[in-house]
JSON list of C-alpha atoms in Angstrom, two decimals:
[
{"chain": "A", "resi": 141, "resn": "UNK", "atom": "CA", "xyz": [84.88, 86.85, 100.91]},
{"chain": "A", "resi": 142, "resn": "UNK", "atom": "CA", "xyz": [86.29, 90.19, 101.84]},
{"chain": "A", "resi": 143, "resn": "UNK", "atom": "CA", "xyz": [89.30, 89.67, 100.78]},
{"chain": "A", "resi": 144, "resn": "UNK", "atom": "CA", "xyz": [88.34, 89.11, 97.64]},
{"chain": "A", "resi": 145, "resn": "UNK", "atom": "CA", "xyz": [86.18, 91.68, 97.78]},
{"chain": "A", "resi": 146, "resn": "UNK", "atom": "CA", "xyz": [89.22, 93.81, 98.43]},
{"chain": "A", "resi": 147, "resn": "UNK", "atom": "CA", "xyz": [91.65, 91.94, 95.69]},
{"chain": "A", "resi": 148, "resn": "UNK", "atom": "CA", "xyz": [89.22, 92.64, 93.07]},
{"chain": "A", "resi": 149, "resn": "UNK", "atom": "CA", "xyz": [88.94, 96.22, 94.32]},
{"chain": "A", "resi": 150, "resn": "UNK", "atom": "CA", "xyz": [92.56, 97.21, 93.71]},
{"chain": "A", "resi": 151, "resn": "UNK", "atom": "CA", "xyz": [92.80, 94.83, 89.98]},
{"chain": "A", "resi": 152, "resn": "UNK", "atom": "CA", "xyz": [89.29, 97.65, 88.81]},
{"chain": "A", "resi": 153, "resn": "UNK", "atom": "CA", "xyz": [91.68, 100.27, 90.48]},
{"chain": "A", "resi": 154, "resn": "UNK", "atom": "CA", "xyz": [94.71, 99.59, 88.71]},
{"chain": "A", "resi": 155, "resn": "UNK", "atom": "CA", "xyz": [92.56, 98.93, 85.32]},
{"chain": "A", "resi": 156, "resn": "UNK", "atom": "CA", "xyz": [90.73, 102.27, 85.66]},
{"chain": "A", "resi": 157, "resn": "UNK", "atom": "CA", "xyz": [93.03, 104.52, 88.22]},
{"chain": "A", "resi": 158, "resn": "UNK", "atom": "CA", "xyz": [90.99, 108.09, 86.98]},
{"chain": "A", "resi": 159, "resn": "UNK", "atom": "CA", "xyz": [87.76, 106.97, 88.96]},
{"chain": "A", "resi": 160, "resn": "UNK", "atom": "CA", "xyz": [89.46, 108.02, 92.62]},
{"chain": "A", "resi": 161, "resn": "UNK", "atom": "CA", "xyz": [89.47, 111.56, 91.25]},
{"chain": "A", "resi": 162, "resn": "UNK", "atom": "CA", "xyz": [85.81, 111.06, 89.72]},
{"chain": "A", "resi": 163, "resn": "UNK", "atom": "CA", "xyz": [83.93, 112.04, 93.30]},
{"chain": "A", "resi": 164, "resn": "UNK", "atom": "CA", "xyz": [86.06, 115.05, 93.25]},
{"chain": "A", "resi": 165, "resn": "UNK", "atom": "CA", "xyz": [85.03, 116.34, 89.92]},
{"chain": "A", "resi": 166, "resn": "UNK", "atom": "CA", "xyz": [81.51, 115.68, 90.33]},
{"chain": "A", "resi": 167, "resn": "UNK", "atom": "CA", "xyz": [81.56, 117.72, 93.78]},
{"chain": "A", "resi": 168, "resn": "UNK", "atom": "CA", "xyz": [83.35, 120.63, 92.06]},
{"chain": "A", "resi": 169, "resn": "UNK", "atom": "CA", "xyz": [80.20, 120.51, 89.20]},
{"chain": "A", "resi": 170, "resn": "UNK", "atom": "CA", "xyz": [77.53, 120.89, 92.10]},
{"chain": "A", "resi": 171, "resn": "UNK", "atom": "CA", "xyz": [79.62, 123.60, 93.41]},
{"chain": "A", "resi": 172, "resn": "UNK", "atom": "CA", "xyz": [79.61, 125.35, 90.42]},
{"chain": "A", "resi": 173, "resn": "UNK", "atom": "CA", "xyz": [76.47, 124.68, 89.70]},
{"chain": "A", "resi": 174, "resn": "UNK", "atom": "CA", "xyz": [74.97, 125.75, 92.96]},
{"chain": "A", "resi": 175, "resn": "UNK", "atom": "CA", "xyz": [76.71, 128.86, 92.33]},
{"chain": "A", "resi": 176, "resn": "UNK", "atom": "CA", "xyz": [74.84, 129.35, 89.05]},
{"chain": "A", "resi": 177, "resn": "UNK", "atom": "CA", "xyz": [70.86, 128.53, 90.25]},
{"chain": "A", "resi": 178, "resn": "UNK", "atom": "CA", "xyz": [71.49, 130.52, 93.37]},
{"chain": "A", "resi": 179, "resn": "UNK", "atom": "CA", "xyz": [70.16, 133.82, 92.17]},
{"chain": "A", "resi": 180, "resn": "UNK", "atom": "CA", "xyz": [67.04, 131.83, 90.38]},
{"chain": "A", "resi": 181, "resn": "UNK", "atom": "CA", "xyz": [63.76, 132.58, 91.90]},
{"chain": "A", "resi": 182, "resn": "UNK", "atom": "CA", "xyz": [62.37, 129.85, 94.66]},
{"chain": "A", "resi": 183, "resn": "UNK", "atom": "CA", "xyz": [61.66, 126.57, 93.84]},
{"chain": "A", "resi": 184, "resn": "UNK", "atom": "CA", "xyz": [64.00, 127.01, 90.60]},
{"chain": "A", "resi": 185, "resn": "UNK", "atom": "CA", "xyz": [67.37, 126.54, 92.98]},
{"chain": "A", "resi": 186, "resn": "UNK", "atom": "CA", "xyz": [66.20, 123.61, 94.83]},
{"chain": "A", "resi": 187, "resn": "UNK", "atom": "CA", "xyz": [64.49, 121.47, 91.12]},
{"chain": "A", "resi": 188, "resn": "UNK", "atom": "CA", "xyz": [67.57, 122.37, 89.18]},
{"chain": "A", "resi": 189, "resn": "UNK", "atom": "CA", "xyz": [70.40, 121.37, 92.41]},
{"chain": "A", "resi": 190, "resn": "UNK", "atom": "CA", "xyz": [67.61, 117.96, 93.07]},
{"chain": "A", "resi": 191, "resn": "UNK", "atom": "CA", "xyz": [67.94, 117.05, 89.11]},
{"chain": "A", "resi": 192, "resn": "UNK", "atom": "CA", "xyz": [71.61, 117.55, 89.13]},
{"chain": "A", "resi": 193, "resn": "UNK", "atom": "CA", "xyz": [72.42, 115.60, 92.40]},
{"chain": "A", "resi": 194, "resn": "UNK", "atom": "CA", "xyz": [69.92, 112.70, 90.47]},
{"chain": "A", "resi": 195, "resn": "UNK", "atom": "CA", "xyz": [72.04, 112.98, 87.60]},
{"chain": "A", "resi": 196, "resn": "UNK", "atom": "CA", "xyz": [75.58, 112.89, 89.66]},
{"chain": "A", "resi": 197, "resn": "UNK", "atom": "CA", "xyz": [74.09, 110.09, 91.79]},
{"chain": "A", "resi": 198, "resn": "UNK", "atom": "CA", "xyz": [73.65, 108.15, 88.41]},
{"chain": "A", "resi": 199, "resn": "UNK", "atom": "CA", "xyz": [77.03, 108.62, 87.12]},
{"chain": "A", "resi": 200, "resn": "UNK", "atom": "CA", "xyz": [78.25, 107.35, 90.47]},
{"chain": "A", "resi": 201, "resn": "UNK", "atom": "CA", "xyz": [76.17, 104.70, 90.33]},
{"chain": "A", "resi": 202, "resn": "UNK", "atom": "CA", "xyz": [77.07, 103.45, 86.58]},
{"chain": "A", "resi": 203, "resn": "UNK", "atom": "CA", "xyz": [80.65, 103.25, 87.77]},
{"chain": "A", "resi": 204, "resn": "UNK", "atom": "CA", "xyz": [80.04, 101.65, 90.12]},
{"chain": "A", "resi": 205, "resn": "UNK", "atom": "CA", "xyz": [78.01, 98.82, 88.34]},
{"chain": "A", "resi": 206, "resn": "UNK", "atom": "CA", "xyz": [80.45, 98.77, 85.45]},
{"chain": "A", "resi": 207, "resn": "UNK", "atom": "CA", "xyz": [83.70, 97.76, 88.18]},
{"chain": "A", "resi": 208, "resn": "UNK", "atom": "CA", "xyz": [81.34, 95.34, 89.84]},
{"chain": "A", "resi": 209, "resn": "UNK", "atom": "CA", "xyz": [80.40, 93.97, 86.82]},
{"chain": "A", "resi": 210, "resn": "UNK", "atom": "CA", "xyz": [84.19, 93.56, 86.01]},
{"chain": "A", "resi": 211, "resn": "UNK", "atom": "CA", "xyz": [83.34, 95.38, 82.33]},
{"chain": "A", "resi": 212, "resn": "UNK", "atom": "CA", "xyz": [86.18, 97.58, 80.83]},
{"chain": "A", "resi": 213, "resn": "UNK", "atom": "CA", "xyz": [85.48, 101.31, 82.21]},
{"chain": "A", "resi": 214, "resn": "UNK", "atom": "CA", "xyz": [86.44, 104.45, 79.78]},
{"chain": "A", "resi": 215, "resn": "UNK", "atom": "CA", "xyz": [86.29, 108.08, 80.45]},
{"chain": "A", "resi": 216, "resn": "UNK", "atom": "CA", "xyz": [84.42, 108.83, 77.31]},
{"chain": "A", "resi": 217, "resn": "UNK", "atom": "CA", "xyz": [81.55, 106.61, 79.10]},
{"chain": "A", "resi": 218, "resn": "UNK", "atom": "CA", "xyz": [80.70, 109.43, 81.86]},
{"chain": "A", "resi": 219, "resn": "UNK", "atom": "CA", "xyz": [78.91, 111.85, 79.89]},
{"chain": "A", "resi": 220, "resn": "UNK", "atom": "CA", "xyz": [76.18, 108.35, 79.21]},
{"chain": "A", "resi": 221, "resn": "UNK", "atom": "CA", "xyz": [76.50, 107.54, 82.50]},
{"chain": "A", "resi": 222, "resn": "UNK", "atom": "CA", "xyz": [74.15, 110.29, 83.80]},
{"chain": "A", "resi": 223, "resn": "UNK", "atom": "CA", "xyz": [71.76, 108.50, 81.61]},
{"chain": "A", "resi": 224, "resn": "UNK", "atom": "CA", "xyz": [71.12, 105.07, 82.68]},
{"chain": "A", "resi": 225, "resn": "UNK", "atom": "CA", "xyz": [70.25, 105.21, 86.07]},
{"chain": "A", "resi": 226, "resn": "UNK", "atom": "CA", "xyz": [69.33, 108.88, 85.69]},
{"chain": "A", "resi": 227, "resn": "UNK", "atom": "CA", "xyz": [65.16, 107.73, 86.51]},
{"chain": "A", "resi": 228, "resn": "UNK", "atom": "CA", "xyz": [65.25, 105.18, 89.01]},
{"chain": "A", "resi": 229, "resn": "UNK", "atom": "CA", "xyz": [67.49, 107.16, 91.19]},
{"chain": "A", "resi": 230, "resn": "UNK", "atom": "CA", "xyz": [65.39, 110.34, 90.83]},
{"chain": "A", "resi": 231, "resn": "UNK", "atom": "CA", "xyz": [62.13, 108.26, 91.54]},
{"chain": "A", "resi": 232, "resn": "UNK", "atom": "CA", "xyz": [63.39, 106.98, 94.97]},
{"chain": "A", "resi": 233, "resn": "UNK", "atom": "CA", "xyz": [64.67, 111.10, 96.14]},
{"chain": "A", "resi": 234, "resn": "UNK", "atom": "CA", "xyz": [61.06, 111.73, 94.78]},
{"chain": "A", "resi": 235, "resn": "UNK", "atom": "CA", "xyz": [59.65, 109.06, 97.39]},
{"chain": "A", "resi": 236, "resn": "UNK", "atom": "CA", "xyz": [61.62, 110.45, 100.11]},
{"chain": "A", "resi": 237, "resn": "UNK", "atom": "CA", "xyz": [60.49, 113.95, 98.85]},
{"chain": "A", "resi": 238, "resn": "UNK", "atom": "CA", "xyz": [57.25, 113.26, 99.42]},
{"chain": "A", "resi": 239, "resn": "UNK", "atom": "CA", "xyz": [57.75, 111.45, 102.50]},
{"chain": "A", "resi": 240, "resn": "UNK", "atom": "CA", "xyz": [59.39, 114.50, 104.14]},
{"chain": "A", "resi": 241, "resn": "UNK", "atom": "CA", "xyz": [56.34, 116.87, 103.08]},
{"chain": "A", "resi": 242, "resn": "UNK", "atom": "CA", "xyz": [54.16, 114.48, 104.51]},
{"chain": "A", "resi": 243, "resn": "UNK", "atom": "CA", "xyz": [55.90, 113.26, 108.11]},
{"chain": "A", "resi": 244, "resn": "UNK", "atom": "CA", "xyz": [58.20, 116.51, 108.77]},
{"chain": "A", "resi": 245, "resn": "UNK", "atom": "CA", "xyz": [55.05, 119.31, 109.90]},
{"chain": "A", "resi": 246, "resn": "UNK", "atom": "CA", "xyz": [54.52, 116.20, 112.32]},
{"chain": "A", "resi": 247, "resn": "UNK", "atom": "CA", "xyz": [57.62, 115.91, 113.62]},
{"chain": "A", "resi": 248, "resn": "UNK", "atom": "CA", "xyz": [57.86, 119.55, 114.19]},
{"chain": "A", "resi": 249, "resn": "UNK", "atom": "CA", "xyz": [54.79, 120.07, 115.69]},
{"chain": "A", "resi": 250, "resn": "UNK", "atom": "CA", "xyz": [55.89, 116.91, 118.70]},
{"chain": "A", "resi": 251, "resn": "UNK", "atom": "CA", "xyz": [57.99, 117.96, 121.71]},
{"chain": "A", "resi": 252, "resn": "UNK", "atom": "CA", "xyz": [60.37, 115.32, 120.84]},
{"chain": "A", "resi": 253, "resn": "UNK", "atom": "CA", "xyz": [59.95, 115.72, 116.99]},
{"chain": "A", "resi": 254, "resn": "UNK", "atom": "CA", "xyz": [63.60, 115.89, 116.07]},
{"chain": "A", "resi": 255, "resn": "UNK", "atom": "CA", "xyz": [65.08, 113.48, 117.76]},
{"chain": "A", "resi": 256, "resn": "UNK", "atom": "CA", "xyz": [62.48, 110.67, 116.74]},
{"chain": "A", "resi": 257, "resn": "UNK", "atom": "CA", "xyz": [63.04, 111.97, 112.94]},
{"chain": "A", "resi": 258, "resn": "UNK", "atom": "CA", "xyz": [66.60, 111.98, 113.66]},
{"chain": "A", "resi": 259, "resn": "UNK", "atom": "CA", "xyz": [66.18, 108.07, 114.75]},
{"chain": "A", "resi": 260, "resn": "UNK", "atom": "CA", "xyz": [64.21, 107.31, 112.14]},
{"chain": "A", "resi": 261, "resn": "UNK", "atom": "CA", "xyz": [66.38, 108.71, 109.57]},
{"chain": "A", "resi": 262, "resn": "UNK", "atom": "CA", "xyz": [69.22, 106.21, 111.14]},
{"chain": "A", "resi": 263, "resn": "UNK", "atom": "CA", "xyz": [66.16, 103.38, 110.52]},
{"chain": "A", "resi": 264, "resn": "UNK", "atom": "CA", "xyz": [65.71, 104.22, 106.84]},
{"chain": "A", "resi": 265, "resn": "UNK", "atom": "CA", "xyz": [69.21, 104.34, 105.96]},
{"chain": "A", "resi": 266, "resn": "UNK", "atom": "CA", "xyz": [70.37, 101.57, 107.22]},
{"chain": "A", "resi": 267, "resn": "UNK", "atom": "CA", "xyz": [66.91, 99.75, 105.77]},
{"chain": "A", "resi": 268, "resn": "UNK", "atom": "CA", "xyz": [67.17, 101.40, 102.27]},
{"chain": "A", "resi": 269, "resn": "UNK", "atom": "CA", "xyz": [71.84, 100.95, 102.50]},
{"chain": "A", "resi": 270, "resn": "UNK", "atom": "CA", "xyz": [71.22, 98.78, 99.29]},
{"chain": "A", "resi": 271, "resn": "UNK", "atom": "CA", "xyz": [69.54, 100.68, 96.81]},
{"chain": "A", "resi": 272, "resn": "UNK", "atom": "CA", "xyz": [72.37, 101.60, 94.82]},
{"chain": "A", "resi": 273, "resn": "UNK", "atom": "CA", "xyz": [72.91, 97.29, 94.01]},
{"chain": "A", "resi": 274, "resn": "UNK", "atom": "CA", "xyz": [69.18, 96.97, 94.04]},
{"chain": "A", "resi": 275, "resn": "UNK", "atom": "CA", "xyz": [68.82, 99.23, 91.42]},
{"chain": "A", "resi": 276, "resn": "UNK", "atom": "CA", "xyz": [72.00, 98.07, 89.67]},
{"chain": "A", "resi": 277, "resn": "UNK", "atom": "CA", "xyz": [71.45, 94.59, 89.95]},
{"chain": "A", "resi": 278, "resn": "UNK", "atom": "CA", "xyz": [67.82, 94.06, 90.24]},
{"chain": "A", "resi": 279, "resn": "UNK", "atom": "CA", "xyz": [67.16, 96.70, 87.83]},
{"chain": "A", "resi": 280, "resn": "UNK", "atom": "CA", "xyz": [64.23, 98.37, 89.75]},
{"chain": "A", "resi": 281, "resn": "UNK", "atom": "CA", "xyz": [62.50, 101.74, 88.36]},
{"chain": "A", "resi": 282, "resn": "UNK", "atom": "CA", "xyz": [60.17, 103.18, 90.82]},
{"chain": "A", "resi": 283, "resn": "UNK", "atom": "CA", "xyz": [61.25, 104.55, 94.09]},
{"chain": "A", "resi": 284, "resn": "UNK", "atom": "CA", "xyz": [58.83, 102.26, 96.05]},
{"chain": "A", "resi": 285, "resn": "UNK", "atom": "CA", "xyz": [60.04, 99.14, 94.17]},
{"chain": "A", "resi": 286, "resn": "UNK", "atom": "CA", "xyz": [63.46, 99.94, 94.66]},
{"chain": "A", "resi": 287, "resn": "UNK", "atom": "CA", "xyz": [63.18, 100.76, 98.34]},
{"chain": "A", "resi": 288, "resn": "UNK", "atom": "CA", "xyz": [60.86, 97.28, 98.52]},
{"chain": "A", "resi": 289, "resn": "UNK", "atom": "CA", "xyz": [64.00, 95.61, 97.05]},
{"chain": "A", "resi": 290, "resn": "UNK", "atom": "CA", "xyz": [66.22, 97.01, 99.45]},
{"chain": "A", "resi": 291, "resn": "UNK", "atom": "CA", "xyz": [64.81, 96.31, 102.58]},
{"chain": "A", "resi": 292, "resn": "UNK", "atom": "CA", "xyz": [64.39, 92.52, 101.21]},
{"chain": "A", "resi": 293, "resn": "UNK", "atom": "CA", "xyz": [67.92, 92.55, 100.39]},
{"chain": "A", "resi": 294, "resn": "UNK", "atom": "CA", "xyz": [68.81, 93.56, 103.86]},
{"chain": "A", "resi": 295, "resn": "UNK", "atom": "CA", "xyz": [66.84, 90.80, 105.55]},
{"chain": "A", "resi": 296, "resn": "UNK", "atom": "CA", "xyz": [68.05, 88.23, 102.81]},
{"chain": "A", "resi": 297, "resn": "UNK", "atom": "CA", "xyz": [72.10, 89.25, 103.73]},
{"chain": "A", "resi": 298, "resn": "UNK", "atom": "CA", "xyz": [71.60, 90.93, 106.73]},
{"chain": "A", "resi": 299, "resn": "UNK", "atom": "CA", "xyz": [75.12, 89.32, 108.10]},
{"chain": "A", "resi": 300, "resn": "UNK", "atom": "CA", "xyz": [76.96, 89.81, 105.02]},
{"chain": "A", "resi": 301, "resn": "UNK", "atom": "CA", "xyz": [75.50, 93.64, 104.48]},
{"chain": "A", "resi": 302, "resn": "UNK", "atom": "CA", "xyz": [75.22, 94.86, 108.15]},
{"chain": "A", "resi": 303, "resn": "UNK", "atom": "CA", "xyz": [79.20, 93.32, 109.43]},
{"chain": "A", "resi": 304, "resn": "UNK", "atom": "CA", "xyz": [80.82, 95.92, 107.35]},
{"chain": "A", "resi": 305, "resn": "UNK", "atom": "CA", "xyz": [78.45, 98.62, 108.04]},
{"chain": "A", "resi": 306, "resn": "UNK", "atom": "CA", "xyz": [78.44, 98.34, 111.70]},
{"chain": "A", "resi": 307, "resn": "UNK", "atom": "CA", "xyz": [82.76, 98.28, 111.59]}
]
């Protein structure tokens, strides 16, 4: 299975070679762009750097589903690609978002607050490792859904999705 995995891999490479510089670009985008919202008054910075890294994340993401997927992949695709996924992925940083407001005075106020926040961070990311298939595949919306999805993923694979993850 991983070896097919890895066959198909290089065949999406070789059909589509400019996404291995596509991380790059979008990294040198938020650096620009953090560059421009830094002088905006508090919260503008931190909504306008959140939407962007929503859209980037989407872009990513519709890559990513269009290789899996095995469809034909064109540059003149990325400027839609921060479209399609743009929602879903901003609805599950807004569930986090709101889960950090909520839980992070409490961890702060404990004597031991940052390391059990620190483990529990570990928790959700290895719980939540899916989302970007789950929202792919599954096509889930909201950020509970999606995060629903994942964890149900996880315990449905759990051998196939936590081997590689653990290497």
């Amino acid at each position: 299975m991983y070896g097919q995995s890895l066959s198909r891999c290089l065949q999406d490479l070789l059909r589509a070679p400019w996404v291995l510089i596509l991380p790059l670009g979008l990294g040198m985008l938020i650096q620009v762009a953090f560059g421009l919202v830094a002088g905006l008054p508090s919260p503008l910075p931190g909504f306008a750097m959140a939407l962007l890294m929503s859209a980037i994340e989407a872009a990513l993401l519709y890559v990513s589903a269009e290789l899996v997927s095995g469809s034909p992949l064109r540059l003149s695709e990325i400027p839609q690609s921060f479209k399609r996924y743009f929602w879903p992925v901003s609805n599950l940083w807004f569930v986090f978002w709101v889960a950090e407001l909520l839980l992070g005075p409490m961890f702060t106020a404990m004597p031991n607050g940052h390391a059990i926040q620190t483990a529990l961070g570990v928790v959700v990311f290895v719980l939540v490792n899916a989302t970007p298939e789950v929202i792919y595949l599954k096509g889930t919306y909201g950020g509970v859904d999606t995060i629903v999805e994942s964890v149900s993923f996880i315990q449905e694979y759990w051998l196939e999705w936590f081997l590689p993850n653990l290497l």
